[in-house]
Amino acid sequence: LSSSTTPTAPPKLVDEFNNNKDWAPDSWKNFKLSQGPNYEDADELKEAVDILKKNSPLVFAGEVRSLHEQLARACSGQGFLLMGGDCAEAFNEFNVDHVRDTFRVILQMALVLTFGSAMPVIKVGRMAGQFAKPRSEPDEVRGDVTLPSYRGDIINTEEFTPEARRHNPHNMVKAYHQSAQTLNILRAFSTGGYADISRLQAWNLDFVEQSKEGSNYRQFATKVDESLRFMKAIGVDTSAPAFTKTDFFVAHECLLLPYEEALTRKDSTTGRFYDCSGHMLWVGERTRQLDGSHLEFVRGIGNPLGVKVSDKCTPDELINIINTMNPQNIPGRLTIIVRMGADKLRKNFPGLIRAVQREGKSVLWISDPVHGNTYKTESGIKTRSFEKIRDELRAFFDVHDEMGSHPGGVHLEMTGEDVTECTGGISGVTEDTLPDRYHTYCDPRLNGEQALELAFLIAERMRLRTGLPSIL
């Protein structure tokens, strides 16, 4: 989805990557597998995998290298990574409007963050592959009936019946085709004129339009319009690709390894293997074991990688993870996604940064302020508090200020839809109004208004760091 027209040079140290003589796309099978599916029919699994192996890549090596280069610059403090999208994509929720609305709220947020930080914002959607979800329990019990837990549409479906909850390998093929459609839509929006910065007023979501955040965005957009008119007046060509197109990348959790292996391809330019299911992949808190299959798989692919860490991760463990995932210490290769909750972050995060600084490791630190702030209401609804999310982001920036390190980005579960799944913020969602539009199949998501509010809060904090005046 890169809008660049010039060929992208491979990242440096490619030769060291090619020294993985003991790695192959299927070498993960020799390691301990966590959160793996239970496919009952080996022939059915082989049939689905063979179909995927014959299908075209969903993304291409040149696009992946373009993202890698942008992340490398962010590692040195010259960029900010914005990752956002659904908790989990679903087959029956797929439609063009849903993809468009998430895309445009990410565009809005990125524009606010770019203005706030005075640095490039790298836009990555949790889209076109974010189907699988880890589960704390393998089975779900309802009354006297026990069935396999719902693991995301790429594995099984949510209906509580034996057939729906069976782990079906052909769901991987369905997920591939939906991802291809999603990427086709995103490519059209990112390069076909929709992302033209002169249309920034049109990016406002209908339900946000009349809100305080919608008003703030319109006020901010007027400032950007004035800047564009000034640039045009002094001879800057605002019809150039830099103004009318944007780079937009996709990422998902590397969880279902048969799917990831089947979409891994060898690049003819570099001889490197790339997982062509997405531009970037991350390994979750539950699957980042040093002796596990997931770290074994990702260490051999050329994609930029992420790993989620909570307060359970010790400094020594983090250094071992980094050495496994990025042994050559290549800038832009590894992003550390921090999810702890505000209080635990203030206590535990400095030690992780200190260890990375001491060892001279090149990583990009980004905050996932949503996962550590999930709770259930008295009525049993799973939700997240906007105020707790904001507090964790504030703690993330405070710790980086203390440590002299770069707060490199944010990772959010969010949607462009007008949902009521997270409480708080200017949108005024309360525990009583959660059922009004609670649509998620998995974890609660920020709605577009709440996501935009966070973007303004982050932008103001970044301007404070650089001594710039307020955005509004």
PDB file of N, CA and C in Angstrom, residues 189-228:
ATOM      1  N   PHE A 189      -8.461   3.459  -1.430  1.00  0.00           N
ATOM      2  CA  PHE A 189      -8.627   4.657  -0.611  1.00  0.00           C
ATOM      3  C   PHE A 189      -7.308   5.407  -0.409  1.00  0.00           C
ATOM      4  N   SER A 190      -6.206   4.675  -0.237  1.00  0.00           N
ATOM      5  CA  SER A 190      -4.937   5.333   0.097  1.00  0.00           C
ATOM      6  C   SER A 190      -4.273   5.969  -1.118  1.00  0.00           C
ATOM      7  N   THR A 191      -4.557   5.480  -2.313  1.00  0.00           N
ATOM      8  CA  THR A 191      -3.878   6.017  -3.512  1.00  0.00           C
ATOM      9  C   THR A 191      -4.841   6.588  -4.550  1.00  0.00           C
ATOM     10  N   GLY A 192      -6.152   6.430  -4.336  1.00  0.00           N
ATOM     11  CA  GLY A 192      -7.118   6.820  -5.371  1.00  0.00           C
ATOM     12  C   GLY A 192      -7.784   8.159  -5.167  1.00  0.00           C
ATOM     13  N   GLY A 193      -7.258   8.986  -4.245  1.00  0.00           N
ATOM     14  CA  GLY A 193      -7.812  10.321  -4.057  1.00  0.00           C
ATOM     15  C   GLY A 193      -8.524  10.527  -2.731  1.00  0.00           C
ATOM     16  N   TYR A 194      -8.979   9.455  -2.090  1.00  0.00           N
ATOM     17  CA  TYR A 194      -9.696   9.615  -0.827  1.00  0.00           C
ATOM     18  C   TYR A 194      -8.789  10.215   0.250  1.00  0.00           C
ATOM     19  N   ALA A 195      -7.490   9.874   0.205  1.00  0.00           N
ATOM     20  CA  ALA A 195      -6.545  10.343   1.227  1.00  0.00           C
ATOM     21  C   ALA A 195      -5.960  11.717   0.903  1.00  0.00           C
ATOM     22  N   ASP A 196      -6.448  12.371  -0.150  1.00  0.00           N
ATOM     23  CA  ASP A 196      -5.981  13.714  -0.511  1.00  0.00           C
ATOM     24  C   ASP A 196      -6.181  14.644   0.684  1.00  0.00           C
ATOM     25  N   ILE A 197      -5.119  15.286   1.129  1.00  0.00           N
ATOM     26  CA  ILE A 197      -5.188  16.104   2.336  1.00  0.00           C
ATOM     27  C   ILE A 197      -6.151  17.285   2.174  1.00  0.00           C
ATOM     28  N   SER A 198      -6.428  17.678   0.936  1.00  0.00           N
ATOM     29  CA  SER A 198      -7.384  18.766   0.732  1.00  0.00           C
ATOM     30  C   SER A 198      -8.809  18.342   1.089  1.00  0.00           C
ATOM     31  N   ARG A 199      -9.026  17.028   1.254  1.00  0.00           N
ATOM     32  CA  ARG A 199     -10.337  16.515   1.627  1.00  0.00           C
ATOM     33  C   ARG A 199     -10.457  16.300   3.134  1.00  0.00           C
ATOM     34  N   LEU A 200      -9.559  16.871   3.910  1.00  0.00           N
ATOM     35  CA  LEU A 200      -9.512  16.542   5.331  1.00  0.00           C
ATOM     36  C   LEU A 200     -10.801  16.877   6.065  1.00  0.00           C
ATOM     37  N   GLN A 201     -11.568  17.852   5.586  1.00  0.00           N
ATOM     38  CA  GLN A 201     -12.855  18.154   6.219  1.00  0.00           C
ATOM     39  C   GLN A 201     -13.834  17.001   6.013  1.00  0.00           C
ATOM     40  N   ALA A 202     -13.730  16.300   4.878  1.00  0.00           N
ATOM     41  CA  ALA A 202     -14.654  15.207   4.559  1.00  0.00           C
ATOM     42  C   ALA A 202     -14.355  13.942   5.335  1.00  0.00           C
ATOM     43  N   TRP A 203     -13.199  13.890   6.007  1.00  0.00           N
ATOM     44  CA  TRP A 203     -12.862  12.684   6.772  1.00  0.00           C
ATOM     45  C   TRP A 203     -13.654  12.587   8.074  1.00  0.00           C
ATOM     46  N   ASN A 204     -14.279  13.679   8.511  1.00  0.00           N
ATOM     47  CA  ASN A 204     -14.995  13.652   9.783  1.00  0.00           C
ATOM     48  C   ASN A 204     -16.142  12.653   9.718  1.00  0.00           C
ATOM     49  N   LEU A 205     -16.217  11.762  10.687  1.00  0.00           N
ATOM     50  CA  LEU A 205     -17.293  10.777  10.743  1.00  0.00           C
ATOM     51  C   LEU A 205     -18.611  11.464  11.076  1.00  0.00           C
ATOM     52  N   ASP A 206     -19.691  10.990  10.485  1.00  0.00           N
ATOM     53  CA  ASP A 206     -20.989  11.636  10.646  1.00  0.00           C
ATOM     54  C   ASP A 206     -21.386  11.777  12.113  1.00  0.00           C
ATOM     55  N   PHE A 207     -21.194  10.695  12.900  1.00  0.00           N
ATOM     56  CA  PHE A 207     -21.649  10.752  14.291  1.00  0.00           C
ATOM     57  C   PHE A 207     -20.729  11.585  15.172  1.00  0.00           C
ATOM     58  N   VAL A 208     -19.521  11.883  14.683  1.00  0.00           N
ATOM     59  CA  VAL A 208     -18.588  12.725  15.438  1.00  0.00           C
ATOM     60  C   VAL A 208     -18.799  14.196  15.101  1.00  0.00           C
ATOM     61  N   GLU A 209     -19.421  14.461  13.964  1.00  0.00           N
ATOM     62  CA  GLU A 209     -19.521  15.813  13.409  1.00  0.00           C
ATOM     63  C   GLU A 209     -20.034  16.834  14.425  1.00  0.00           C
ATOM     64  N   GLN A 210     -21.069  16.460  15.190  1.00  0.00           N
ATOM     65  CA  GLN A 210     -21.700  17.414  16.099  1.00  0.00           C
ATOM     66  C   GLN A 210     -21.109  17.395  17.505  1.00  0.00           C
ATOM     67  N   SER A 211     -20.091  16.567  17.727  1.00  0.00           N
ATOM     68  CA  SER A 211     -19.514  16.441  19.064  1.00  0.00           C
ATOM     69  C   SER A 211     -18.420  17.476  19.298  1.00  0.00           C
ATOM     70  N   LYS A 212     -17.957  17.558  20.549  1.00  0.00           N
ATOM     71  CA  LYS A 212     -16.851  18.474  20.873  1.00  0.00           C
ATOM     72  C   LYS A 212     -15.603  18.099  20.078  1.00  0.00           C
ATOM     73  N   GLU A 213     -15.335  16.786  19.960  1.00  0.00           N
ATOM     74  CA  GLU A 213     -14.149  16.381  19.206  1.00  0.00           C
ATOM     75  C   GLU A 213     -14.310  16.718  17.726  1.00  0.00           C
ATOM     76  N   GLY A 214     -15.542  16.598  17.211  1.00  0.00           N
ATOM     77  CA  GLY A 214     -15.784  16.999  15.826  1.00  0.00           C
ATOM     78  C   GLY A 214     -15.526  18.479  15.637  1.00  0.00           C
ATOM     79  N   SER A 215     -15.931  19.279  16.620  1.00  0.00           N
ATOM     80  CA  SER A 215     -15.685  20.723  16.566  1.00  0.00           C
ATOM     81  C   SER A 215     -14.197  21.018  16.631  1.00  0.00           C
ATOM     82  N   ASN A 216     -13.481  20.323  17.530  1.00  0.00           N
ATOM     83  CA  ASN A 216     -12.027  20.498  17.619  1.00  0.00           C
ATOM     84  C   ASN A 216     -11.352  20.132  16.305  1.00  0.00           C
ATOM     85  N   TYR A 217     -11.833  19.038  15.691  1.00  0.00           N
ATOM     86  CA  TYR A 217     -11.232  18.612  14.433  1.00  0.00           C
ATOM     87  C   TYR A 217     -11.476  19.657  13.341  1.00  0.00           C
ATOM     88  N   ARG A 218     -12.688  20.209  13.274  1.00  0.00           N
ATOM     89  CA  ARG A 218     -12.970  21.230  12.250  1.00  0.00           C
ATOM     90  C   ARG A 218     -12.088  22.459  12.458  1.00  0.00           C
ATOM     91  N   GLN A 219     -11.918  22.853  13.723  1.00  0.00           N
ATOM     92  CA  GLN A 219     -11.054  23.996  14.028  1.00  0.00           C
ATOM     93  C   GLN A 219      -9.610  23.706  13.616  1.00  0.00           C
ATOM     94  N   PHE A 220      -9.158  22.498  13.920  1.00  0.00           N
ATOM     95  CA  PHE A 220      -7.806  22.081  13.545  1.00  0.00           C
ATOM     96  C   PHE A 220      -7.680  22.020  12.019  1.00  0.00           C
ATOM     97  N   ALA A 221      -8.699  21.475  11.333  1.00  0.00           N
ATOM     98  CA  ALA A 221      -8.656  21.342   9.875  1.00  0.00           C
ATOM     99  C   ALA A 221      -8.567  22.697   9.206  1.00  0.00           C
ATOM    100  N   THR A 222      -9.197  23.691   9.804  1.00  0.00           N
ATOM    101  CA  THR A 222      -9.119  25.054   9.241  1.00  0.00           C
ATOM    102  C   THR A 222      -7.680  25.554   9.262  1.00  0.00           C
ATOM    103  N   LYS A 223      -6.953  25.226  10.342  1.00  0.00           N
ATOM    104  CA  LYS A 223      -5.533  25.611  10.406  1.00  0.00           C
ATOM    105  C   LYS A 223      -4.737  24.934   9.289  1.00  0.00           C
ATOM    106  N   VAL A 224      -5.007  23.647   9.076  1.00  0.00           N
ATOM    107  CA  VAL A 224      -4.286  22.920   8.036  1.00  0.00           C
ATOM    108  C   VAL A 224      -4.631  23.492   6.664  1.00  0.00           C
ATOM    109  N   ASP A 225      -5.916  23.816   6.452  1.00  0.00           N
ATOM    110  CA  ASP A 225      -6.334  24.437   5.186  1.00  0.00           C
ATOM    111  C   ASP A 225      -5.561  25.730   4.932  1.00  0.00           C
ATOM    112  N   GLU A 226      -5.416  26.530   5.955  1.00  0.00           N
ATOM    113  CA  GLU A 226      -4.678  27.790   5.815  1.00  0.00           C
ATOM    114  C   GLU A 226      -3.222  27.517   5.429  1.00  0.00           C
ATOM    115  N   SER A 227      -2.635  26.489   6.041  1.00  0.00           N
ATOM    116  CA  SER A 227      -1.249  26.134   5.717  1.00  0.00           C
ATOM    117  C   SER A 227      -1.132  25.676   4.267  1.00  0.00           C
ATOM    118  N   LEU A 228      -2.118  24.890   3.808  1.00  0.00           N
ATOM    119  CA  LEU A 228      -2.092  24.417   2.415  1.00  0.00           C
ATOM    120  C   LEU A 228      -2.221  25.582   1.443  1.00  0.00           C
TER     121      LEU A 228
END
